[in-house]
mmCIF file of C-alpha atoms and ligand atoms in Angstrom:
data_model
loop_
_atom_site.group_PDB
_atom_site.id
_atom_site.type_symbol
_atom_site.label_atom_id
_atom_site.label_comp_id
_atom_site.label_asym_id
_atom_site.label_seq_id
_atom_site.Cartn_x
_atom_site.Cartn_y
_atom_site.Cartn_z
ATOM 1 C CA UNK A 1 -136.282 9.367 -136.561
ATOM 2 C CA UNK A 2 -139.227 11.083 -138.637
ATOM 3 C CA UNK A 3 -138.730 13.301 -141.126
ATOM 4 C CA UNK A 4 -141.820 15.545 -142.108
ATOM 5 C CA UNK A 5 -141.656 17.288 -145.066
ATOM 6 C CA UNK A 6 -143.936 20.533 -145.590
ATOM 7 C CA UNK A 7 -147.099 20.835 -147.362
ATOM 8 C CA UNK A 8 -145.735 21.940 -150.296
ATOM 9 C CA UNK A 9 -142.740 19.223 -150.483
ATOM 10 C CA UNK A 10 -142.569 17.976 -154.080
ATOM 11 C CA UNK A 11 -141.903 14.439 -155.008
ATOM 12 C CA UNK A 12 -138.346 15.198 -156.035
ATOM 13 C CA UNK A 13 -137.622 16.969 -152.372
ATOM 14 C CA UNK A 14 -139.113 13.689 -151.029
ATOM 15 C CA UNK A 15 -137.044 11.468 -153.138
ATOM 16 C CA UNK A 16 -133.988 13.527 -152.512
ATOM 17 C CA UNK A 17 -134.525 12.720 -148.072
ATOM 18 C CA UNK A 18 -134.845 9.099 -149.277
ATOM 19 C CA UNK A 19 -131.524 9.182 -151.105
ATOM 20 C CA UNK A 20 -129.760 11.190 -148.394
ATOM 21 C CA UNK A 21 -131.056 8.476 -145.957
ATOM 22 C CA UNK A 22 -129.878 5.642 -148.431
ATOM 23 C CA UNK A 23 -126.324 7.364 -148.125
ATOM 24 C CA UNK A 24 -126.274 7.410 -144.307
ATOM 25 C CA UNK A 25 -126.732 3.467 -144.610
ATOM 26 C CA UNK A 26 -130.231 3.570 -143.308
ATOM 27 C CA UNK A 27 -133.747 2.551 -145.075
ATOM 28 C CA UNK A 28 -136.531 5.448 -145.696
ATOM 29 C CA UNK A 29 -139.981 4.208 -145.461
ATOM 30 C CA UNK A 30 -141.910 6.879 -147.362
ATOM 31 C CA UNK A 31 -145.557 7.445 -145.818
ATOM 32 C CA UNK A 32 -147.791 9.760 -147.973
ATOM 33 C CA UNK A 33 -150.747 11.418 -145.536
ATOM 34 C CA UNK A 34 -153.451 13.576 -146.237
ATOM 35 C CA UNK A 35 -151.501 16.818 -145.886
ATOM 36 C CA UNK A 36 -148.096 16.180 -145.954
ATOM 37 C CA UNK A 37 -145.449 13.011 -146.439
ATOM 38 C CA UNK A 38 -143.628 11.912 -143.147
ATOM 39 C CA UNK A 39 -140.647 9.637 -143.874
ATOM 40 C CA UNK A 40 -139.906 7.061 -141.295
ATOM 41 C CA UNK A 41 -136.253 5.995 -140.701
ATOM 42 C CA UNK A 42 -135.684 2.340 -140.004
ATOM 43 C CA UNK A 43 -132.481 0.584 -139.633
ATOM 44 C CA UNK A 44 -130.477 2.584 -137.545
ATOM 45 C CA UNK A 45 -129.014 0.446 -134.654
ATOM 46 C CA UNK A 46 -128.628 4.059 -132.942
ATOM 47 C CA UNK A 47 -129.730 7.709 -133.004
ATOM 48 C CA UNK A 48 -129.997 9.265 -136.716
ATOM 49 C CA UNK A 49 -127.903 12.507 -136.791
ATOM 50 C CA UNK A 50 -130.272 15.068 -138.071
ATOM 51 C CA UNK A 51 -127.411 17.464 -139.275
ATOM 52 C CA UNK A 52 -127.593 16.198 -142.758
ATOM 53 C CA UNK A 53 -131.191 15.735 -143.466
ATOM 54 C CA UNK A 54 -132.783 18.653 -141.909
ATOM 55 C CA UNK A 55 -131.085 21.334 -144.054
ATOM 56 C CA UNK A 56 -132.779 19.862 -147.445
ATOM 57 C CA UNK A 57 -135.046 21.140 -149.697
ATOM 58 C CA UNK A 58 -138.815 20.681 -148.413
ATOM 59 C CA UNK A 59 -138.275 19.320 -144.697
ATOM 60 C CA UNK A 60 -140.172 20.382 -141.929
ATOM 61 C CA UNK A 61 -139.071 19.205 -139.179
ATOM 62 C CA UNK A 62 -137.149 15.749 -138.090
ATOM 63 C CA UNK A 63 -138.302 14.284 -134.866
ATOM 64 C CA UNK A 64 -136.648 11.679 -132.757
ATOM 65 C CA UNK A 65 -139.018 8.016 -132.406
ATOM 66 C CA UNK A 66 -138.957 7.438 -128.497
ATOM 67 C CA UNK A 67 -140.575 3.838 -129.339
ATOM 68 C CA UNK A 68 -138.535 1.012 -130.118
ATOM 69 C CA UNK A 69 -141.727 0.082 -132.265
ATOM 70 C CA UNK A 70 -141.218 2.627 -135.119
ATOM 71 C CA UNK A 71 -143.176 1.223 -138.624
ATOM 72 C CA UNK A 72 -146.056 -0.096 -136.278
ATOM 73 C CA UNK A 73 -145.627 2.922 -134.208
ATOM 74 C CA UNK A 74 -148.129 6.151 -133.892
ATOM 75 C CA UNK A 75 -145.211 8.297 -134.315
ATOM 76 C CA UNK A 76 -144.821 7.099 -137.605
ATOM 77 C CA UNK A 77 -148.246 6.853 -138.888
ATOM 78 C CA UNK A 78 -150.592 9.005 -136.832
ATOM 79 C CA UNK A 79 -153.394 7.797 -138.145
ATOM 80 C CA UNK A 80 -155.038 4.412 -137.387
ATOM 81 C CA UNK A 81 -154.844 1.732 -140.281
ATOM 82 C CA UNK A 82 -157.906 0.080 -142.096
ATOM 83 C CA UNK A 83 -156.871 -3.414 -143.403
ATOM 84 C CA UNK A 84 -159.101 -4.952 -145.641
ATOM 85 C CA UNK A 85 -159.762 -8.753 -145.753
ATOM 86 C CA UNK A 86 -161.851 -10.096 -148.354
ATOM 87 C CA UNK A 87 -165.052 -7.993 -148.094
ATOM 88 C CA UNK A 88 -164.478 -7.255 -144.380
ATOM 89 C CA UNK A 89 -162.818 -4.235 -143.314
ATOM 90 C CA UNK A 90 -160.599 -4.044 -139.893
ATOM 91 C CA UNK A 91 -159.808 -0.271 -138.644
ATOM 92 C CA UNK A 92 -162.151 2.519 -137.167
ATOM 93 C CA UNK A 93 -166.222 1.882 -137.914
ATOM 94 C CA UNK A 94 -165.766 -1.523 -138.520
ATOM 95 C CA UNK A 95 -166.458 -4.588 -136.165
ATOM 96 C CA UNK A 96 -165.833 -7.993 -138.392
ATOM 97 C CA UNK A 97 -166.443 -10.945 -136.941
ATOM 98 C CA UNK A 98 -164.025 -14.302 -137.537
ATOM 99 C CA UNK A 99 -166.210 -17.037 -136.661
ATOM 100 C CA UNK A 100 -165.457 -21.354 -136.895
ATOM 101 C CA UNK A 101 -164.113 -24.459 -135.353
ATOM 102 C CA UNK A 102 -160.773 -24.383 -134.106
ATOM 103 C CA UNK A 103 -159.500 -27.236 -136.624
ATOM 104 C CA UNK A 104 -160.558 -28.572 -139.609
ATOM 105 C CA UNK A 105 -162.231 -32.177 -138.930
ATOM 106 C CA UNK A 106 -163.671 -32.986 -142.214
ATOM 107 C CA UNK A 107 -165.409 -31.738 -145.083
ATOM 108 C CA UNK A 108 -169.094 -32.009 -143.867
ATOM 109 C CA UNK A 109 -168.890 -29.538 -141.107
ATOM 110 C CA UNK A 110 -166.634 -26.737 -142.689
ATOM 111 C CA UNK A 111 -169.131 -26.683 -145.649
ATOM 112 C CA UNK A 112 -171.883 -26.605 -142.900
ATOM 113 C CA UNK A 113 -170.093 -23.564 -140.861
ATOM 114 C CA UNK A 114 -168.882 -22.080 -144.674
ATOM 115 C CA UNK A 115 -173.102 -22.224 -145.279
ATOM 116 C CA UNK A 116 -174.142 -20.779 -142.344
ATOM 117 C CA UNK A 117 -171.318 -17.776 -142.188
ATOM 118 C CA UNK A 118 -172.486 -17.099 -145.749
ATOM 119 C CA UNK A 119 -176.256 -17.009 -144.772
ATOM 120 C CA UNK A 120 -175.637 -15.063 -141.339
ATOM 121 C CA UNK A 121 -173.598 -12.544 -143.250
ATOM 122 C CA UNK A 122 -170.490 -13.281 -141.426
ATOM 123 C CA UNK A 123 -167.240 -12.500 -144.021
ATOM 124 C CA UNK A 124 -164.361 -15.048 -142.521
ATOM 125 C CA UNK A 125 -164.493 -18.586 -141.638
ATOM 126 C CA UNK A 126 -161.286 -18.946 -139.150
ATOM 127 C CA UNK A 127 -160.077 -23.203 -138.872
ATOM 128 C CA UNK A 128 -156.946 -24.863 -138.278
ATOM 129 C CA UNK A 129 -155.503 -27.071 -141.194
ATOM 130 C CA UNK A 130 -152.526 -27.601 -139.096
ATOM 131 C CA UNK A 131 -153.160 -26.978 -134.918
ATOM 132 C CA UNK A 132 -150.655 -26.376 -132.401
ATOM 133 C CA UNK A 133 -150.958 -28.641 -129.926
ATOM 134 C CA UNK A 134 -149.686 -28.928 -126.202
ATOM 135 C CA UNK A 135 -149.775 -32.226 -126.592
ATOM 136 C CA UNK A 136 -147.872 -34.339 -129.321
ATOM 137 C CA UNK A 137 -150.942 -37.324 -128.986
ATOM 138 C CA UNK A 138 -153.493 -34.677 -129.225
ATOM 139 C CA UNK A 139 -155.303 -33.881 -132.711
ATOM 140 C CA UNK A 140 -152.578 -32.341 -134.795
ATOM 141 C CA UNK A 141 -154.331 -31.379 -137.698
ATOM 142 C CA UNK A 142 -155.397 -32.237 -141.494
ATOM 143 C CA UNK A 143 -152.071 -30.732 -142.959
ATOM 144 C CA UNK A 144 -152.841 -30.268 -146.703
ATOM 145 C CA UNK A 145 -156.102 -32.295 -147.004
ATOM 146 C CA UNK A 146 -157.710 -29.694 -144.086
ATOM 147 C CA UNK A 147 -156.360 -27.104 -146.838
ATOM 148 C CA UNK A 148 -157.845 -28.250 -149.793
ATOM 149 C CA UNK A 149 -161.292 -28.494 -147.870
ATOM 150 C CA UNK A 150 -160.471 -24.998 -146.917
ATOM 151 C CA UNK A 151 -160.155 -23.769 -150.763
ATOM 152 C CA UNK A 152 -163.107 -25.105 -151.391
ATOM 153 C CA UNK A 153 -165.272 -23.875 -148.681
ATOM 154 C CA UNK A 154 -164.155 -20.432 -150.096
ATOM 155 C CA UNK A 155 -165.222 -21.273 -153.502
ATOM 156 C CA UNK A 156 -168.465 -22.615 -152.580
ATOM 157 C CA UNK A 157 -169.764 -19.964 -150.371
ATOM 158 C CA UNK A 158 -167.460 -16.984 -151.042
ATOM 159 C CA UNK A 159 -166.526 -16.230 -147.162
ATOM 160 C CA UNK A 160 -162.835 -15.748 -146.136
ATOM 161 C CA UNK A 161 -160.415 -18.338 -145.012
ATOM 162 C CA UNK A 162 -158.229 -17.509 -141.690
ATOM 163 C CA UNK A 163 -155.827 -20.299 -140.907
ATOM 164 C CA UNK A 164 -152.610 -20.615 -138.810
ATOM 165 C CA UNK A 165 -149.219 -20.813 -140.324
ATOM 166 C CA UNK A 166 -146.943 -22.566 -137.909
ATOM 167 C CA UNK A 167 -143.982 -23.336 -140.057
ATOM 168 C CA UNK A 168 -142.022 -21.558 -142.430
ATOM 169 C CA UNK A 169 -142.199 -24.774 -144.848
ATOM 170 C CA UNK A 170 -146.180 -24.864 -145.294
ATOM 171 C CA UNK A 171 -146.418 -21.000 -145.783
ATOM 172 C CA UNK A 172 -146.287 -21.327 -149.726
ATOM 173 C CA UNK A 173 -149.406 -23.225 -149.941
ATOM 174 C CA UNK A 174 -151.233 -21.654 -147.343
ATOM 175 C CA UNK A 175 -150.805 -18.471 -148.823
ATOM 176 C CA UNK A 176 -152.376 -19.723 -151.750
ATOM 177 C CA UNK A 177 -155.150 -20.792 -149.732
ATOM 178 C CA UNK A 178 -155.936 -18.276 -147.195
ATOM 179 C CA UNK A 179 -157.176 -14.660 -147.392
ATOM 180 C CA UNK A 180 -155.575 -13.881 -144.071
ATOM 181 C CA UNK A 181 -152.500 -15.590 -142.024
ATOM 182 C CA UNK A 182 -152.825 -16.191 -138.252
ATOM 183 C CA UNK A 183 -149.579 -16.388 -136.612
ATOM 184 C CA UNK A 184 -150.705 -18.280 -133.048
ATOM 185 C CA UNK A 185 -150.035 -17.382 -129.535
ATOM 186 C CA UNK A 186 -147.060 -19.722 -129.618
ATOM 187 C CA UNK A 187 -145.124 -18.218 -132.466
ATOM 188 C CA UNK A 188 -145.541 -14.882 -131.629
ATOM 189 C CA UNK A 189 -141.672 -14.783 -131.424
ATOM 190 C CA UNK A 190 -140.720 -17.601 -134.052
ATOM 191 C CA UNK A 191 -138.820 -14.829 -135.915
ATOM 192 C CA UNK A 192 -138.130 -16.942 -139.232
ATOM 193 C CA UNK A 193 -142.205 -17.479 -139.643
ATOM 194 C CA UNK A 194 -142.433 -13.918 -138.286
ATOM 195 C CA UNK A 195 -139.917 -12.560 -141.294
ATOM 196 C CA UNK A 196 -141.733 -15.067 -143.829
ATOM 197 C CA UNK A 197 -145.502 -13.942 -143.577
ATOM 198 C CA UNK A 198 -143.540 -10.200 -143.825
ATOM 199 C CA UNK A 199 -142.877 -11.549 -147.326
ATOM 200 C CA UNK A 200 -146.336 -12.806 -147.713
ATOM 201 C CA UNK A 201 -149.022 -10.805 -150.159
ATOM 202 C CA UNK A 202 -151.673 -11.743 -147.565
ATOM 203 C CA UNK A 203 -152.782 -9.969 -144.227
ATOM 204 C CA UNK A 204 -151.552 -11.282 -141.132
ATOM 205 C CA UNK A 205 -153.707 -12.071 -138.066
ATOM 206 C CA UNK A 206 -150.763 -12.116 -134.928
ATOM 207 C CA UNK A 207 -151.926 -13.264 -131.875
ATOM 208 C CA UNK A 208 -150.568 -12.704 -128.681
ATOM 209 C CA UNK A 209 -147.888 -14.318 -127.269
ATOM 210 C CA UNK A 210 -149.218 -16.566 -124.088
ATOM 211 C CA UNK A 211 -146.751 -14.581 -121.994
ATOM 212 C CA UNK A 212 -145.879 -11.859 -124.289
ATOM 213 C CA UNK A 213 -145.550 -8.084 -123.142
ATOM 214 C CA UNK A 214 -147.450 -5.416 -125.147
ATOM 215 C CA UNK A 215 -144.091 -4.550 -126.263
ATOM 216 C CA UNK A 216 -142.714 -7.954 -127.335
ATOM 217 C CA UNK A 217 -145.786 -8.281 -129.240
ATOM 218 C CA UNK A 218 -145.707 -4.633 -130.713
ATOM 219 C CA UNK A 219 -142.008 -5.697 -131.664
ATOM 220 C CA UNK A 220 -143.241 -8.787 -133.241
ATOM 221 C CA UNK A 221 -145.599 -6.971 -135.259
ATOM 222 C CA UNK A 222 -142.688 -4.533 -136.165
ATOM 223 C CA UNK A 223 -141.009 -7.838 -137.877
ATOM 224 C CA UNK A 224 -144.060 -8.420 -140.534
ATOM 225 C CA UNK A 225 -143.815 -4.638 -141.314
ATOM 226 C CA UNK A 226 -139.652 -4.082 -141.533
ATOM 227 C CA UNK A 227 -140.172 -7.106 -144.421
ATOM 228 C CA UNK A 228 -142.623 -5.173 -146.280
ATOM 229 C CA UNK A 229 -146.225 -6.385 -145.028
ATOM 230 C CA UNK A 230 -147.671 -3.456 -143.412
ATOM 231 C CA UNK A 231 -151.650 -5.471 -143.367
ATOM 232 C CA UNK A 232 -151.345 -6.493 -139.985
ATOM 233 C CA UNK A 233 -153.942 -7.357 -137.318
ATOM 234 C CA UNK A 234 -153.426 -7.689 -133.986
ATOM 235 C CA UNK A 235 -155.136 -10.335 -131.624
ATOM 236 C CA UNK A 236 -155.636 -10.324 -127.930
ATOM 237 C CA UNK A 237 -156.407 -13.817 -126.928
ATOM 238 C CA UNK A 238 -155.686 -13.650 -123.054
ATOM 239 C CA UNK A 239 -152.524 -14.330 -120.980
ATOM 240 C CA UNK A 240 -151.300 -16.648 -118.487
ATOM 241 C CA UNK A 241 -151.795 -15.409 -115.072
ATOM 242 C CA UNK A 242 -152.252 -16.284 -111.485
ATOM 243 C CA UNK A 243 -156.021 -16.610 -111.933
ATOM 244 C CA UNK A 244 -156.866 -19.858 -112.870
ATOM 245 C CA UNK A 245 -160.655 -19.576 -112.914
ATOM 246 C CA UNK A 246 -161.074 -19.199 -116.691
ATOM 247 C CA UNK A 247 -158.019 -20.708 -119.333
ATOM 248 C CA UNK A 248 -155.955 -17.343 -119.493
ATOM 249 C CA UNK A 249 -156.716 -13.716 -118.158
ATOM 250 C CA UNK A 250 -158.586 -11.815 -121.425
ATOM 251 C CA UNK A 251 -156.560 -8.796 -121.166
ATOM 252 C CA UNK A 252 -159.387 -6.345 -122.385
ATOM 253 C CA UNK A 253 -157.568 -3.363 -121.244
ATOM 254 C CA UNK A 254 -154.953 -4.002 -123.725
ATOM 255 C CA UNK A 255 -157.275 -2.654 -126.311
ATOM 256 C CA UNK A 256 -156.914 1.096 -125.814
ATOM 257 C CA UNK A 257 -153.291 0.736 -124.801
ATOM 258 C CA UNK A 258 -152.313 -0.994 -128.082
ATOM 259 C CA UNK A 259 -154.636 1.450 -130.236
ATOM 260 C CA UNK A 260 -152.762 4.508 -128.215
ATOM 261 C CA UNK A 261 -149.478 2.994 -128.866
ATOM 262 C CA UNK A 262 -149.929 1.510 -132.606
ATOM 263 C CA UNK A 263 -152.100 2.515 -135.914
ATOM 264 C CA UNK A 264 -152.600 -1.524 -136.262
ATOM 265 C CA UNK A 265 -156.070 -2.724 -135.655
ATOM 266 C CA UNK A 266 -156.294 -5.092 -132.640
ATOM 267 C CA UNK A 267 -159.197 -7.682 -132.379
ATOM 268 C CA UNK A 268 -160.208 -9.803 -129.287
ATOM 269 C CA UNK A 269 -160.618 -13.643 -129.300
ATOM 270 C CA UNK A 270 -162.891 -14.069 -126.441
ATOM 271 C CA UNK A 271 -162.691 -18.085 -126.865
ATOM 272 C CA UNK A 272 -159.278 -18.843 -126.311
ATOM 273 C CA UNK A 273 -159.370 -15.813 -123.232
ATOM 274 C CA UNK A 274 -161.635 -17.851 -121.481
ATOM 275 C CA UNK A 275 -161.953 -21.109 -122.430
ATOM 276 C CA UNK A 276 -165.659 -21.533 -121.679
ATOM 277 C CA UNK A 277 -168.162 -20.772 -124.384
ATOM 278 C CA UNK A 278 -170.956 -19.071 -121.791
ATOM 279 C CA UNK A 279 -168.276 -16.796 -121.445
ATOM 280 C CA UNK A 280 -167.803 -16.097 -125.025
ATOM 281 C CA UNK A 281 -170.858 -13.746 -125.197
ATOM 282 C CA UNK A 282 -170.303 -11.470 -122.418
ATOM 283 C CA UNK A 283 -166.543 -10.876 -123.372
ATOM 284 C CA UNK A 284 -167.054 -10.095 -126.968
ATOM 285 C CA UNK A 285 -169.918 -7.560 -125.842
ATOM 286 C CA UNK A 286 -167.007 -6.253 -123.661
ATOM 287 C CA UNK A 287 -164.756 -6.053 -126.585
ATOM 288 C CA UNK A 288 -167.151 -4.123 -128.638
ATOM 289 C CA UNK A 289 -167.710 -1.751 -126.391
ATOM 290 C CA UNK A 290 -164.394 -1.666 -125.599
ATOM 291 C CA UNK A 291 -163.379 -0.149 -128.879
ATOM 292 C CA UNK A 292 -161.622 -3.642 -130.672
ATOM 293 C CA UNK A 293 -161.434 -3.627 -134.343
ATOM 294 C CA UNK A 294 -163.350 -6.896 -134.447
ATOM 295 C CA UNK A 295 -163.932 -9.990 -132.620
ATOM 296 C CA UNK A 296 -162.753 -14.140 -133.141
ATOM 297 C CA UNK A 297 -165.040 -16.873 -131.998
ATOM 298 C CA UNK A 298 -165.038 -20.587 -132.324
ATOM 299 C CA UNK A 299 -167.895 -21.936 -133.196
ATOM 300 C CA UNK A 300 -168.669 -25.640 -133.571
ATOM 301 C CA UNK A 301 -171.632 -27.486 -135.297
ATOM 302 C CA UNK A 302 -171.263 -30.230 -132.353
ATOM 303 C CA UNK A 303 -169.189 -28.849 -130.036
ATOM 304 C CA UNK A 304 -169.304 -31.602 -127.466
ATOM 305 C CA UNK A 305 -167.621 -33.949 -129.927
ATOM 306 C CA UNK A 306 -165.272 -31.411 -131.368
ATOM 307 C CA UNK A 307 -161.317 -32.807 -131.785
ATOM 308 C CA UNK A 308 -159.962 -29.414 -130.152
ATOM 309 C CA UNK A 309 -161.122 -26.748 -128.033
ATOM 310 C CA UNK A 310 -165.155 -28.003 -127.611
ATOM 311 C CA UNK A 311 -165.549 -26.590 -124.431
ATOM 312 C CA UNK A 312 -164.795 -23.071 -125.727
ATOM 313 C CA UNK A 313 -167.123 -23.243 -129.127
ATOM 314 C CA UNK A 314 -170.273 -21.797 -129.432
ATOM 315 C CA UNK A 315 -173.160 -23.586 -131.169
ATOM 316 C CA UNK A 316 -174.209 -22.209 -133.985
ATOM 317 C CA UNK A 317 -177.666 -21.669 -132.338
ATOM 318 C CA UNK A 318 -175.659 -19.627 -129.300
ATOM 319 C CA UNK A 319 -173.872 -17.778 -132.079
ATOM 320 C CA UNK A 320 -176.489 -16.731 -133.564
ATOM 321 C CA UNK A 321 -177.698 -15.169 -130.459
ATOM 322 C CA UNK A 322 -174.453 -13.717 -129.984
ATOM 323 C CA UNK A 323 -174.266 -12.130 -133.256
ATOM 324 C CA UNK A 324 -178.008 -10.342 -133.077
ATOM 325 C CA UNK A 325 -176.928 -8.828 -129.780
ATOM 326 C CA UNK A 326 -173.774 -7.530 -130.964
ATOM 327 C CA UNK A 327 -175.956 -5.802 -134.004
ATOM 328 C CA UNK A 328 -177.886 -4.234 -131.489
ATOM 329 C CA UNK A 329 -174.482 -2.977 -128.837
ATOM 330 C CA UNK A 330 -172.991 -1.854 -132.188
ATOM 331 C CA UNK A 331 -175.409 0.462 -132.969
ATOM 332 C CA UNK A 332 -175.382 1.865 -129.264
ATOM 333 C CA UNK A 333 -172.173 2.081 -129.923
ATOM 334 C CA UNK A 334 -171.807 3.963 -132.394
ATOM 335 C CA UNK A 335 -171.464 1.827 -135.110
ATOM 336 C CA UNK A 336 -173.275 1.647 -138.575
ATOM 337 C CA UNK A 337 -175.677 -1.912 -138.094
ATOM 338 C CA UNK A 338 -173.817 -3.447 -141.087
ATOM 339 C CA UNK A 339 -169.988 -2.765 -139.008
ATOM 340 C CA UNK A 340 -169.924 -6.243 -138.273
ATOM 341 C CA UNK A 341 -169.979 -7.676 -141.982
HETATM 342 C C1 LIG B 401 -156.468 -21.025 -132.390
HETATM 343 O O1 LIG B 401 -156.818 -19.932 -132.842
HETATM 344 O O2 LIG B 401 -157.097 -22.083 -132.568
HETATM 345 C C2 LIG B 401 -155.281 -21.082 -131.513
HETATM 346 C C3 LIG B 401 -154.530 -22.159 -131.414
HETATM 347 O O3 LIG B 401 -155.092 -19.924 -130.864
HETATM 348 P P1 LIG B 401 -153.894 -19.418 -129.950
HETATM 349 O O4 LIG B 401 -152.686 -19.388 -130.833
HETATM 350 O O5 LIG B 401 -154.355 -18.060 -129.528
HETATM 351 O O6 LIG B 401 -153.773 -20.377 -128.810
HETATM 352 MN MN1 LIG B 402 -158.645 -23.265 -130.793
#
């Protein structure tokens, strides 16, 4: 349930619905807007009995959540989040771009991506310290060391560090590390990581589950935000499906749904959603125009000798490319030219 208070609700009368809510067993999440304070009710396995609550001081109105998705939910924040990261902003105007390799291979070539990020004014530098693999013999990762080249990459040049957390055991460290915290396709529904990065004082990056319904993910999301971390991003990375001419189905059409359904920015990862990078470029033009809060690409410095996921990096050359045509589609679009910084 949702509790709006009136215009002229004082912080006492607001305090008052959250101890009344206390009472009933339930936990108020407090949501201050422009006009007037809405009060979201979470942790009620059933229907909240409005009896009690709408009769006090300073309440407008109490209105029943039809979403199982309530903190992530447009019902209880009608208006769409901005999440900052770094200098890069993720919400409405804004465009960032998350650019790198998929893993981190060695020093060299994230200070040579770190470089060129800084000089192409791209603000994150995305890169696996420790990669998910489908294969135990495949590439698994520099663990710690692929962290500690990470840290300084960000001191050197100043741009952003994305990395995954795929355990619950590594998140102190990479906490420390990162500026933002991807949860991958694969642990979209490990609920103990899920619950941890809710504890985290970093923004979260989820990607989609492989197989994962709007709603599972939605709900997933809802985990990060019933913890306490409400800077949550939301990545479409493409599905399994019957079509087996690119590596999963980018589901583009999942932007507007999500940004009907949720205030949560959603971003598009055109790399993994194909798997080919001459794809890349026309999907993340699609994404743009599409109306996503920002865009991931891998991007390689030799991409034909990369340890994961060459065949879906960009040069840096074809980035490049990329990234002056997506100035110019922003601005068509409606977008200031310096959205996608
Ligand atoms: C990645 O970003 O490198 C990755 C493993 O992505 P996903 O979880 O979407 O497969
Ligand atoms: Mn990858």
């Amino acid at each position: 349930m949702l509790v709006v208070m009136s215009c002229d609700a004082t912080e006492p009368q607001v305090e008052r619905v959250c101890d009344v809510i206390r009472a009933m067993g339930f936990r108020p999440n407090a949501m201050p807007g422009a006009n007037r304070t809405a009060i979201g009710i979470t942790g009620n396995p059933g229907p909240v009995d409005p009896g009690p609550i709408e009769m006090l001081p300073g309440v407008a109105q109490c209105i029943r959540v039809t979403q199982p998705h309530k903190l992530v939910g447009r019902e209880f924040r009608t208006e769409s989040s901005s999440i900052r990261v770094g200098r890069a902003v993720f919400g409405p105007g804004h465009f960032p771009i998350i650019a790198g390799p998929c893993a981190v291979e060695n020093e060299a070539m994230i200070m040579t991506v770190a470089h060129f990020l800084k000089e192409h004014g791209v603000p994150l530098m995305r890169a696996g310290a420790y990669k998910p693999r489908t294969s135990p013999y495949s590439f698994q990762g520099l663990g710690v060391e692929g962290l500690d080249i990470l840290a300084k990459a960000r001191a050197v040049t100043g741009v952003g560090i994305v990395t995954e957390v795929m355990d619950v055991e590594s998140a102190d460290r990479i906490e420390e590390v990162a500026d933002m915290l991807q949860v991958g396709a694969r642990n979209m529904q490990n609920f103990a990581l899920l619950r941890r990065v809710g504890r985290a004082r970093k923004p979260v990056l989820l990607k989609r589950g492989i197989a994962a319904t709007v709603e599972e993910w939605l709900m997933a999301a809802e985990y990060i935000l019933n913890e306490g971390n409400d800077q949550v991003v939301l990545c479409e990375r493409g599905i399994r499906s019957f079509a087996d001419q690119t590596r999963n189905t980018l589901d583009l059409s999942v932007v507007p749904v999500v940004q009907r359904l949720s205030h949560l920015p959603i971003i598009v990862d055109p790399s993994h959603g194909t798997g080919r990078r001459d794809y890349v470029p026309p999907m993340a033009a699609a994404a743009l125009a599409a109306g996503a809060n920002g865009l991931m690409v891998e991007i390689h410095p030799d991409p034909n000798h990369a340890l994961s996921d060459g065949a879906q990096s960009m040069t840096l050359g074809g980035f490049d490319e990329l990234l002056a045509k997506l100035r110019q589609l922003a601005t068509a679009c409606g977008l200031k030219s310096d959205s996608l910084s």
